[in-house]
Amino acid sequence: MRLSRNRLLYGVALIVAATSSAYVLLITRSNGVGINGAIHYRTASVERRPFVAVVRASGSLQPISQVLVGSQVSGQVVEILVKPNDHVERDQVIARISSDQIGKRYQGLLAQLASARADVSLREARVELSAVQVERARSEVADREAKLRNAGLAEDIAGRQLARRRELSKTGAISVADLDSVTVQSRQAETTTASAEAQLATARIAVDAARQEHEIARRELVLATATVDIQQLKAEEAAVELEHTNIVAPVRGVILQRTVELGQTVAASFATPTLFTLAESLERMELHLVIDESAVKRVRRGQQVIFSVPAQPLRELKGTILAIRVAPQINQNVVSYTALVSVENPDGELFPGMTATARILTDEIPEALVVPNAGLRWRPPNAKPEERSTQTVYVLDRPDAPRPVPVEIGVSDGSVTTVLAGAIHAGDRVILGTGAANGGPRISLQ
């Protein structure tokens, strides 16, 4: 009985010992430490090779210019001359709006314009006639002034003769009859002068009246001329509206969409209704790429872009960065920017709206010294503070002696980073971490 109990205790002790050994071995291997206390490092070789850094982005293809073609007049659509995908030239008629009402109004305005022009001709004749009457009145004034001067002279002569005859009559040199005759002549001359003065005043009044009549006629002519101008403008506006019943393509391009049907009535009273969507020639297009804010400073005008579309996944297409829009796009607190890429489409295989995945070639170095990014991140547990705060890689010269090497780094493509300066050379093995190797290329277990 005692023997069986001892055997049981011995078996439990063996199980506990085995479990403890397995746990220690597992912990040791998971920390990169072998069972003999040695550390296993994962390393990779420093390489000197061509380097290309890319920024990956996605976006969609858009026409360079997209025009909404509308109607500036209201009416019923009586003719549609194009359909989607049709190529059109600039100023080509693509639809027509009923012109009956506008045409009638235009003809009425033309009649009113002709009437206004006839009225101007009549007013011009009246102005000319009133001008002649003014000249006649002025001539009459001049004639009356001359007659008044003659009457004045005659009155002066008659007065002097009367004075002499009166002196002679006092001496009895003339008879009373002769004196009476000269007196009568003097009074007649005075009457003639008074009459000439009255006639001159009347002639001057006639001149003022003629001038007023001429001024009235001239103002009426100005008003009639303004009426002609107004009617001319109205007729021209109606002519433009009549011309606008022909819907024309404003640019050379392709009809993308038609939003009107034959017989439909369009109303242009408050806003211009859209009838067609027209894109300029699709031989050249723009790819609008969404660039993350962390990468936007690496993207510049003139860089090459390689992209593909789902419709042709095996075909690599190329473009060139035209510009980066500075206006941010914010979606759920994620900030991005739009890069415009010029794309040639001579065969017309690319359509507006196609989505694309792209690689922007931001940095190309023919021969660069590169290290894996993991080597820049790894630090040993006993690393010094200055090694943790600077860019440092650890070169494994001997299995148990990692050597820290400060480096100055350049650009990265996401997996490797260029080295600009530092005591590191091609072929050196930098430490990526500890533990078992994953079997990846250029990684060995020391």
Tab-separated table of C-alpha atoms in Angstrom:
chain	number	residue	atom	x	y	z
A	1	MET	CA	0.000	0.000	0.000
A	2	ARG	CA	2.848	2.324	0.918
A	3	LEU	CA	4.682	1.325	-2.261
A	4	SER	CA	1.762	2.278	-4.517
A	5	ARG	CA	1.485	5.665	-2.872
A	6	ASN	CA	5.187	6.427	-3.426
A	7	ARG	CA	4.887	5.471	-7.073
A	8	LEU	CA	1.954	7.855	-7.502
A	9	LEU	CA	3.884	10.764	-5.961
A	10	TYR	CA	6.890	10.005	-8.156
A	11	GLY	CA	4.732	10.106	-11.307
A	12	VAL	CA	3.177	13.475	-10.415
A	13	ALA	CA	6.639	14.919	-9.785
A	14	LEU	CA	7.800	13.775	-13.235
A	15	ILE	CA	4.788	15.409	-14.914
A	16	VAL	CA	5.346	18.727	-13.132
A	17	ALA	CA	9.016	18.744	-14.055
A	18	ALA	CA	8.271	18.041	-17.725
A	19	THR	CA	5.633	20.765	-17.874
A	20	SER	CA	7.958	23.314	-16.281
A	21	SER	CA	10.753	22.478	-18.721
A	22	ALA	CA	8.420	22.858	-21.706
A	23	TYR	CA	7.142	26.242	-20.425
A	24	VAL	CA	10.678	27.562	-19.919
A	25	LEU	CA	11.662	26.383	-23.391
A	26	LEU	CA	8.590	28.040	-24.932
A	27	ILE	CA	9.221	31.373	-23.148
A	28	THR	CA	12.880	31.283	-24.140
A	29	ARG	CA	12.158	30.677	-27.827
A	30	SER	CA	9.386	33.294	-27.960
A	31	ASN	CA	11.858	35.927	-26.684
A	32	GLY	CA	14.442	34.944	-29.308
A	33	VAL	CA	16.673	33.208	-26.756
A	34	GLY	CA	17.839	29.684	-27.310
A	35	ILE	CA	17.854	27.012	-24.655
A	36	ASN	CA	21.560	27.607	-24.169
A	37	GLY	CA	20.993	31.373	-23.542
A	38	ALA	CA	21.999	32.540	-27.076
A	39	ILE	CA	19.849	35.227	-28.823
A	40	HIS	CA	18.585	34.442	-32.324
A	41	TYR	CA	18.509	37.538	-34.622
A	42	ARG	CA	16.583	38.013	-37.822
A	43	THR	CA	18.748	40.006	-40.261
A	44	ALA	CA	18.688	41.327	-43.792
A	45	SER	CA	21.403	42.562	-46.112
A	46	VAL	CA	21.962	46.214	-46.893
A	47	GLU	CA	21.607	46.637	-50.660
A	48	ARG	CA	22.724	49.127	-53.283
A	49	ARG	CA	20.201	49.080	-56.110
A	50	PRO	CA	17.830	51.284	-58.133
A	51	PHE	CA	15.196	52.799	-55.882
A	52	VAL	CA	11.726	54.053	-56.757
A	53	ALA	CA	9.422	55.544	-54.137
A	54	VAL	CA	5.741	55.660	-54.921
A	55	VAL	CA	2.611	57.155	-53.468
A	56	ARG	CA	-0.413	54.958	-53.948
A	57	ALA	CA	-3.765	56.576	-54.573
A	58	SER	CA	-7.115	55.983	-56.175
A	59	GLY	CA	-9.532	58.194	-58.037
A	60	SER	CA	-11.696	58.529	-61.110
A	61	LEU	CA	-11.360	59.702	-64.694
A	62	GLN	CA	-13.108	62.923	-65.648
A	63	PRO	CA	-13.401	64.991	-68.833
A	64	ILE	CA	-11.144	68.021	-68.928
A	65	SER	CA	-14.215	70.202	-69.356
A	66	GLN	CA	-17.851	69.250	-68.906
A	67	VAL	CA	-20.567	71.614	-70.121
A	68	LEU	CA	-24.240	71.630	-69.195
A	69	VAL	CA	-26.222	72.673	-72.276
A	70	GLY	CA	-29.540	74.323	-71.475
A	71	SER	CA	-32.296	76.413	-73.023
A	72	GLN	CA	-32.532	80.177	-72.614
A	73	VAL	CA	-36.124	80.263	-73.882
A	74	SER	CA	-39.274	78.511	-72.784
A	75	GLY	CA	-41.283	76.319	-75.082
A	76	GLN	CA	-41.919	72.834	-76.362
A	77	VAL	CA	-39.089	70.674	-77.673
A	78	VAL	CA	-40.011	69.947	-81.300
A	79	GLU	CA	-36.788	68.325	-82.516
A	80	ILE	CA	-33.869	66.400	-80.974
A	81	LEU	CA	-30.989	65.856	-83.367
A	82	VAL	CA	-28.419	63.960	-81.220
A	83	LYS	CA	-28.215	61.090	-78.758
A	84	PRO	CA	-25.693	60.075	-76.066
A	85	ASN	CA	-22.183	59.202	-77.356
A	86	ASP	CA	-22.663	61.338	-80.484
A	87	HIS	CA	-19.727	63.545	-81.422
A	88	VAL	CA	-20.695	67.139	-82.139
A	89	GLU	CA	-18.929	70.211	-83.483
A	90	ARG	CA	-18.989	73.698	-82.045
A	91	ASP	CA	-22.219	75.617	-82.911
A	92	GLN	CA	-23.870	72.458	-84.263
A	93	VAL	CA	-27.660	72.457	-83.781
A	94	ILE	CA	-28.543	69.589	-81.435
A	95	ALA	CA	-32.208	70.386	-80.636
A	96	ARG	CA	-34.960	72.888	-81.427
A	97	ILE	CA	-37.602	74.623	-79.324
A	98	SER	CA	-40.932	75.677	-80.861
A	99	SER	CA	-40.520	79.175	-82.354
A	100	ASP	CA	-44.178	79.967	-83.212
A	101	GLN	CA	-44.905	82.428	-80.409
A	102	ILE	CA	-41.488	84.043	-80.472
A	103	GLY	CA	-41.668	84.327	-84.284
A	104	LYS	CA	-45.031	86.095	-84.139
A	105	ARG	CA	-43.802	88.470	-81.484
A	106	TYR	CA	-40.724	89.176	-83.580
A	107	GLN	CA	-42.830	90.022	-86.629
A	108	GLY	CA	-45.031	92.330	-84.514
A	109	LEU	CA	-41.968	94.114	-83.196
A	110	LEU	CA	-40.636	94.539	-86.714
A	111	ALA	CA	-43.950	96.201	-87.714
A	112	GLN	CA	-43.737	98.516	-84.693
A	113	LEU	CA	-40.171	99.338	-85.635
A	114	ALA	CA	-41.222	100.254	-89.183
A	115	SER	CA	-44.006	102.464	-87.813
A	116	ALA	CA	-41.582	104.197	-85.454
A	117	ARG	CA	-39.153	104.813	-88.301
A	118	ALA	CA	-41.972	106.318	-90.420
A	119	ASP	CA	-42.864	108.576	-87.514
A	120	VAL	CA	-39.227	109.691	-87.343
A	121	SER	CA	-39.341	110.597	-91.024
A	122	LEU	CA	-42.483	112.667	-90.409
A	123	ARG	CA	-40.892	114.371	-87.416
A	124	GLU	CA	-37.793	115.143	-89.453
A	125	ALA	CA	-39.970	116.820	-92.115
A	126	ARG	CA	-41.707	118.881	-89.462
A	127	VAL	CA	-38.368	119.968	-88.035
A	128	GLU	CA	-37.216	121.035	-91.486
A	129	LEU	CA	-40.485	122.907	-92.104
A	130	SER	CA	-40.319	124.661	-88.725
A	131	ALA	CA	-36.742	125.655	-89.464
A	132	VAL	CA	-37.878	127.217	-92.769
A	133	GLN	CA	-40.654	129.051	-90.952
A	134	VAL	CA	-38.130	130.417	-88.445
A	135	GLU	CA	-35.999	131.704	-91.308
A	136	ARG	CA	-39.048	133.275	-92.958
A	137	ALA	CA	-40.015	134.972	-89.700
A	138	ARG	CA	-36.478	136.276	-89.328
A	139	SER	CA	-36.607	137.630	-92.888
A	140	GLU	CA	-39.914	139.294	-92.135
A	141	VAL	CA	-38.366	140.943	-89.068
A	142	ALA	CA	-35.484	142.213	-91.169
A	143	ASP	CA	-37.936	143.594	-93.746
A	144	ARG	CA	-40.023	145.299	-91.057
A	145	GLU	CA	-36.915	146.779	-89.509
A	146	ALA	CA	-35.936	148.256	-92.906
A	147	LYS	CA	-39.446	149.674	-93.396
A	148	LEU	CA	-39.342	151.172	-89.924
A	149	ARG	CA	-36.041	152.859	-90.709
A	150	ASN	CA	-37.489	154.269	-93.958
A	151	ALA	CA	-40.594	155.437	-92.144
A	152	GLY	CA	-38.456	157.112	-89.560
A	153	LEU	CA	-36.452	158.924	-92.222
A	154	ALA	CA	-39.628	160.011	-93.959
A	155	GLU	CA	-41.086	161.233	-90.672
A	156	ASP	CA	-37.905	163.175	-89.934
A	157	ILE	CA	-37.959	164.859	-93.362
A	158	ALA	CA	-41.642	165.690	-93.032
A	159	GLY	CA	-41.077	167.183	-89.608
A	160	ARG	CA	-38.276	169.442	-90.822
A	161	GLN	CA	-40.349	170.585	-93.783
A	162	LEU	CA	-43.250	171.373	-91.469
A	163	ALA	CA	-40.934	173.426	-89.246
A	164	ARG	CA	-39.642	175.495	-92.197
A	165	ARG	CA	-43.113	176.122	-93.584
A	166	ARG	CA	-44.292	177.310	-90.228
A	167	GLU	CA	-41.428	179.818	-90.121
A	168	LEU	CA	-42.263	180.969	-93.629
A	169	SER	CA	-45.947	181.246	-92.819
A	170	LYS	CA	-45.142	183.735	-90.103
A	171	THR	CA	-43.690	186.134	-92.717
A	172	GLY	CA	-46.559	185.419	-95.128
A	173	ALA	CA	-44.208	183.781	-97.626
A	174	ILE	CA	-46.569	180.771	-98.021
A	175	SER	CA	-50.244	180.383	-97.920
A	176	VAL	CA	-52.243	178.697	-95.231
A	177	ALA	CA	-53.177	175.936	-97.693
A	178	ASP	CA	-49.535	175.067	-98.273
A	179	LEU	CA	-48.945	174.908	-94.507
A	180	ASP	CA	-51.927	172.642	-94.037
A	181	SER	CA	-50.687	170.327	-96.791
A	182	VAL	CA	-47.223	169.988	-95.207
A	183	THR	CA	-48.833	169.389	-91.797
A	184	VAL	CA	-50.925	166.557	-93.218
A	185	GLN	CA	-47.817	164.982	-94.810
A	186	SER	CA	-45.961	165.132	-91.466
A	187	ARG	CA	-48.818	163.416	-89.629
A	188	GLN	CA	-49.009	160.749	-92.327
A	189	ALA	CA	-45.302	160.074	-91.877
A	190	GLU	CA	-45.776	159.696	-88.122
A	191	THR	CA	-48.628	157.272	-88.719
A	192	THR	CA	-46.503	155.263	-91.138
A	193	THR	CA	-43.715	155.040	-88.547
A	194	ALA	CA	-46.121	153.891	-85.852
A	195	SER	CA	-47.533	151.303	-88.220
A	196	ALA	CA	-44.016	150.058	-89.098
A	197	GLU	CA	-43.180	149.724	-85.390
A	198	ALA	CA	-46.338	147.690	-84.803
A	199	GLN	CA	-45.579	145.467	-87.792
A	200	LEU	CA	-41.991	144.923	-86.520
A	201	ALA	CA	-43.287	143.898	-83.098
A	202	THR	CA	-45.687	141.464	-84.742
A	203	ALA	CA	-42.867	140.017	-86.872
A	204	ARG	CA	-40.709	139.523	-83.792
A	205	ILE	CA	-43.533	137.716	-82.013
A	206	ALA	CA	-43.860	135.513	-85.098
A	207	VAL	CA	-40.118	134.689	-84.873
A	208	ASP	CA	-40.488	133.634	-81.228
A	209	ALA	CA	-43.505	131.490	-82.119
A	210	ALA	CA	-41.595	129.887	-85.026
A	211	ARG	CA	-38.640	129.160	-82.768
A	212	GLN	CA	-40.893	127.512	-80.183
A	213	GLU	CA	-42.567	125.466	-82.897
A	214	HIS	CA	-39.140	124.424	-84.169
A	215	GLU	CA	-38.001	123.434	-80.658
A	216	ILE	CA	-41.174	121.387	-80.129
A	217	ALA	CA	-40.659	119.667	-83.481
A	218	ARG	CA	-37.013	118.945	-82.613
A	219	ARG	CA	-37.940	117.430	-79.221
A	220	GLU	CA	-40.628	115.334	-80.850
A	221	LEU	CA	-37.972	114.109	-83.297
A	222	VAL	CA	-35.663	113.176	-80.419
A	223	LEU	CA	-38.508	111.275	-78.737
A	224	ALA	CA	-39.408	109.535	-81.994
A	225	THR	CA	-35.750	108.578	-82.535
A	226	ALA	CA	-35.564	107.162	-79.003
A	227	THR	CA	-38.736	105.191	-79.728
A	228	VAL	CA	-37.034	103.743	-82.804
A	229	ASP	CA	-34.022	102.753	-80.684
A	230	ILE	CA	-36.282	101.065	-78.133
A	231	GLN	CA	-38.183	99.202	-80.820
A	232	GLN	CA	-34.885	98.249	-82.440
A	233	LEU	CA	-33.638	96.755	-79.155
A	234	LYS	CA	-36.891	94.877	-78.630
A	235	ALA	CA	-36.713	93.486	-82.152
A	236	GLU	CA	-33.090	92.459	-81.667
A	237	GLU	CA	-33.960	90.761	-78.371
A	238	ALA	CA	-36.761	88.893	-80.080
A	239	ALA	CA	-34.354	87.922	-82.865
A	240	VAL	CA	-31.915	86.570	-80.286
A	241	GLU	CA	-34.716	84.636	-78.584
A	242	LEU	CA	-35.735	83.280	-81.965
A	243	GLU	CA	-32.156	82.207	-82.563
A	244	HIS	CA	-32.045	80.602	-79.096
A	245	THR	CA	-34.827	78.235	-80.126
A	246	ASN	CA	-31.984	76.416	-81.903
A	247	ILE	CA	-30.015	74.650	-79.154
A	248	VAL	CA	-26.377	74.500	-80.264
A	249	ALA	CA	-23.283	72.787	-78.907
A	250	PRO	CA	-21.058	75.405	-77.247
A	251	VAL	CA	-17.892	73.317	-77.727
A	252	ARG	CA	-16.649	70.414	-79.788
A	253	GLY	CA	-17.096	67.191	-77.868
A	254	VAL	CA	-19.217	64.176	-76.994
A	255	ILE	CA	-22.801	64.003	-75.727
A	256	LEU	CA	-22.613	62.295	-72.331
A	257	GLN	CA	-26.239	62.574	-71.280
A	258	ARG	CA	-29.606	63.741	-72.601
A	259	THR	CA	-32.195	64.856	-70.056
A	260	VAL	CA	-34.996	65.992	-72.374
A	261	GLU	CA	-37.556	64.171	-74.478
A	262	LEU	CA	-39.334	65.119	-77.686
A	263	GLY	CA	-42.498	67.102	-76.928
A	264	GLN	CA	-41.372	68.065	-73.444
A	265	THR	CA	-42.015	71.660	-72.387
A	266	VAL	CA	-39.076	73.479	-70.840
A	267	ALA	CA	-39.464	76.568	-68.668
A	268	ALA	CA	-36.577	79.024	-68.555
A	269	SER	CA	-38.309	81.679	-66.464
A	270	PHE	CA	-36.285	81.299	-63.241
A	271	ALA	CA	-33.408	78.946	-64.052
A	272	THR	CA	-31.867	77.542	-67.204
A	273	PRO	CA	-33.043	73.942	-67.603
A	274	THR	CA	-30.324	71.435	-68.521
A	275	LEU	CA	-31.039	69.508	-71.717
A	276	PHE	CA	-27.679	67.850	-72.458
A	277	THR	CA	-24.385	67.138	-70.710
A	278	LEU	CA	-21.502	67.637	-73.101
A	279	ALA	CA	-17.840	66.759	-72.568
A	280	GLU	CA	-15.053	68.230	-74.592
A	281	SER	CA	-13.048	65.797	-76.708
A	282	LEU	CA	-12.224	62.665	-74.688
A	283	GLU	CA	-8.903	62.251	-76.475
A	284	ARG	CA	-7.400	63.879	-73.382
A	285	MET	CA	-8.840	63.366	-69.908
A	286	GLU	CA	-8.012	64.070	-66.283
A	287	LEU	CA	-7.549	61.542	-63.523
A	288	HIS	CA	-8.592	62.989	-60.154
A	289	LEU	CA	-6.579	61.175	-57.469
A	290	VAL	CA	-7.245	61.357	-53.732
A	291	ILE	CA	-3.929	61.943	-51.933
A	292	ASP	CA	-3.606	61.391	-48.185
A	293	GLU	CA	-2.360	64.437	-46.294
A	294	SER	CA	0.690	62.502	-45.053
A	295	ALA	CA	1.910	62.035	-48.641
A	296	VAL	CA	0.743	65.226	-50.338
A	297	LYS	CA	4.085	67.058	-49.934
A	298	ARG	CA	5.819	64.285	-51.881
A	299	VAL	CA	3.581	64.801	-54.901
A	300	ARG	CA	4.676	67.497	-57.347
A	301	ARG	CA	3.756	68.774	-60.768
A	302	GLY	CA	5.370	66.824	-63.597
A	303	GLN	CA	5.718	63.469	-61.778
A	304	GLN	CA	4.846	60.318	-63.693
A	305	VAL	CA	1.758	58.323	-62.742
A	306	ILE	CA	1.125	54.665	-63.588
A	307	PHE	CA	-2.454	53.480	-63.176
A	308	SER	CA	-4.950	50.855	-64.218
A	309	VAL	CA	-8.722	50.638	-64.443
A	310	PRO	CA	-10.956	47.656	-63.598
A	311	ALA	CA	-12.120	47.471	-67.214
A	312	GLN	CA	-8.521	46.744	-68.296
A	313	PRO	CA	-6.745	45.452	-65.178
A	314	LEU	CA	-3.682	44.123	-67.045
A	315	ARG	CA	-3.040	47.316	-69.002
A	316	GLU	CA	-0.683	49.850	-67.463
A	317	LEU	CA	-1.610	53.407	-68.341
A	318	LYS	CA	0.494	56.500	-67.799
A	319	GLY	CA	-0.125	60.116	-66.989
A	320	THR	CA	1.542	63.228	-65.620
A	321	ILE	CA	0.705	65.279	-62.533
A	322	LEU	CA	-0.762	68.617	-63.614
A	323	ALA	CA	-1.544	70.221	-60.258
A	324	ILE	CA	-2.452	69.552	-56.640
A	325	ARG	CA	-5.535	71.369	-55.428
A	326	VAL	CA	-4.901	73.072	-52.103
A	327	ALA	CA	-8.546	72.856	-51.058
A	328	PRO	CA	-8.814	69.999	-48.530
A	329	GLN	CA	-11.375	67.213	-48.706
A	330	ILE	CA	-12.493	66.222	-45.202
A	331	ASN	CA	-14.421	62.996	-44.704
A	332	GLN	CA	-14.951	61.654	-41.180
A	333	ASN	CA	-11.992	63.697	-39.903
A	334	VAL	CA	-9.735	62.238	-42.606
A	335	VAL	CA	-8.041	64.980	-44.641
A	336	SER	CA	-7.045	64.408	-48.245
A	337	TYR	CA	-6.207	66.463	-51.320
A	338	THR	CA	-6.941	66.080	-55.027
A	339	ALA	CA	-4.179	65.667	-57.600
A	340	LEU	CA	-5.014	66.289	-61.261
A	341	VAL	CA	-3.342	63.918	-63.724
A	342	SER	CA	-3.217	64.518	-67.477
A	343	VAL	CA	-4.103	61.336	-69.364
A	344	GLU	CA	-3.958	60.697	-73.122
A	345	ASN	CA	-6.891	58.693	-74.497
A	346	PRO	CA	-6.362	58.555	-78.273
A	347	ASP	CA	-8.164	55.229	-78.728
A	348	GLY	CA	-11.168	56.279	-76.617
A	349	GLU	CA	-10.924	53.202	-74.378
A	350	LEU	CA	-11.198	55.271	-71.199
A	351	PHE	CA	-14.621	56.535	-70.205
A	352	PRO	CA	-15.597	59.325	-67.804
A	353	GLY	CA	-16.240	58.063	-64.292
A	354	MET	CA	-13.971	55.009	-64.500
A	355	THR	CA	-12.211	54.303	-61.207
A	356	ALA	CA	-8.447	53.886	-61.185
A	357	THR	CA	-5.728	52.734	-58.813
A	358	ALA	CA	-2.469	54.572	-59.335
A	359	ARG	CA	1.158	54.721	-58.327
A	360	ILE	CA	2.798	58.138	-58.352
A	361	LEU	CA	6.539	57.880	-58.920
A	362	THR	CA	7.699	60.504	-56.429
A	363	ASP	CA	11.430	59.644	-56.137
A	364	GLU	CA	13.664	57.744	-58.578
A	365	ILE	CA	17.311	57.078	-57.641
A	366	PRO	CA	19.402	55.024	-60.104
A	367	GLU	CA	21.690	53.665	-57.349
A	368	ALA	CA	20.730	53.964	-53.714
A	369	LEU	CA	21.836	52.326	-50.482
A	370	VAL	CA	18.690	50.925	-48.839
A	371	VAL	CA	17.881	49.222	-45.541
A	372	PRO	CA	14.618	47.550	-44.499
A	373	ASN	CA	12.302	49.758	-42.469
A	374	ALA	CA	12.167	47.086	-39.753
A	375	GLY	CA	15.905	47.590	-39.214
A	376	LEU	CA	15.315	51.267	-38.470
A	377	ARG	CA	12.631	50.443	-35.897
A	378	TRP	CA	14.395	47.686	-33.931
A	379	ARG	CA	16.244	48.518	-30.689
A	380	PRO	CA	17.828	46.094	-28.206
A	381	PRO	CA	16.463	46.144	-24.636
A	382	ASN	CA	19.708	47.687	-23.353
A	383	ALA	CA	19.896	50.451	-26.016
A	384	LYS	CA	21.292	53.768	-24.848
A	385	PRO	CA	18.981	56.815	-24.777
A	386	GLU	CA	20.832	58.520	-27.622
A	387	GLU	CA	20.406	55.389	-29.743
A	388	ARG	CA	16.668	55.399	-29.104
A	389	SER	CA	16.279	59.088	-30.013
A	390	THR	CA	18.284	59.003	-33.276
A	391	GLN	CA	18.078	57.032	-36.505
A	392	THR	CA	20.192	53.986	-35.770
A	393	VAL	CA	20.572	50.536	-37.284
A	394	TYR	CA	22.294	47.598	-35.624
A	395	VAL	CA	24.800	45.722	-37.739
A	396	LEU	CA	25.519	42.124	-36.782
A	397	ASP	CA	29.269	41.681	-37.277
A	398	ARG	CA	29.441	38.698	-34.890
A	399	PRO	CA	26.585	36.454	-33.691
A	400	ASP	CA	26.602	37.964	-30.223
A	401	ALA	CA	27.773	41.560	-30.896
A	402	PRO	CA	25.203	43.945	-32.527
A	403	ARG	CA	26.962	47.187	-33.454
A	404	PRO	CA	24.882	50.437	-33.453
A	405	VAL	CA	25.430	52.612	-36.521
A	406	PRO	CA	23.867	56.112	-36.657
A	407	VAL	CA	22.571	56.878	-40.147
A	408	GLU	CA	20.974	59.751	-42.017
A	409	ILE	CA	17.975	58.493	-43.948
A	410	GLY	CA	16.201	59.734	-47.047
A	411	VAL	CA	12.933	58.635	-48.607
A	412	SER	CA	11.035	55.403	-48.143
A	413	ASP	CA	8.807	53.294	-50.359
A	414	GLY	CA	7.055	51.715	-47.385
A	415	SER	CA	9.324	48.660	-47.071
A	416	VAL	CA	12.867	50.014	-47.451
A	417	THR	CA	14.456	53.422	-46.806
A	418	THR	CA	17.407	55.092	-48.519
A	419	VAL	CA	20.508	55.842	-46.470
A	420	LEU	CA	22.185	59.173	-47.195
A	421	ALA	CA	25.083	58.988	-44.733
A	422	GLY	CA	26.502	56.624	-42.109
A	423	ALA	CA	29.146	53.941	-41.571
A	424	ILE	CA	27.133	51.273	-43.340
A	425	HIS	CA	27.853	49.488	-46.599
A	426	ALA	CA	26.213	47.170	-49.079
A	427	GLY	CA	26.334	43.612	-47.787
A	428	ASP	CA	26.202	44.553	-44.117
A	429	ARG	CA	23.577	42.624	-42.234
A	430	VAL	CA	21.234	44.747	-40.147
A	431	ILE	CA	19.086	43.323	-37.381
A	432	LEU	CA	15.339	43.283	-38.006
A	433	GLY	CA	14.335	41.584	-34.753
A	434	THR	CA	14.764	38.488	-32.668
A	435	GLY	CA	13.210	35.065	-32.910
A	436	ALA	CA	12.744	32.479	-35.644
A	437	ALA	CA	13.065	33.616	-39.270
A	438	ASN	CA	9.969	33.686	-41.426
A	439	GLY	CA	11.695	32.378	-44.499
A	440	GLY	CA	11.474	35.710	-46.361
A	441	PRO	CA	14.020	36.700	-48.974
A	442	ARG	CA	17.439	37.968	-47.849
A	443	ILE	CA	16.653	37.180	-44.204
A	444	SER	CA	18.834	34.681	-42.326
A	445	LEU	CA	18.931	33.330	-38.789
A	446	GLN	CA	22.291	33.836	-37.078
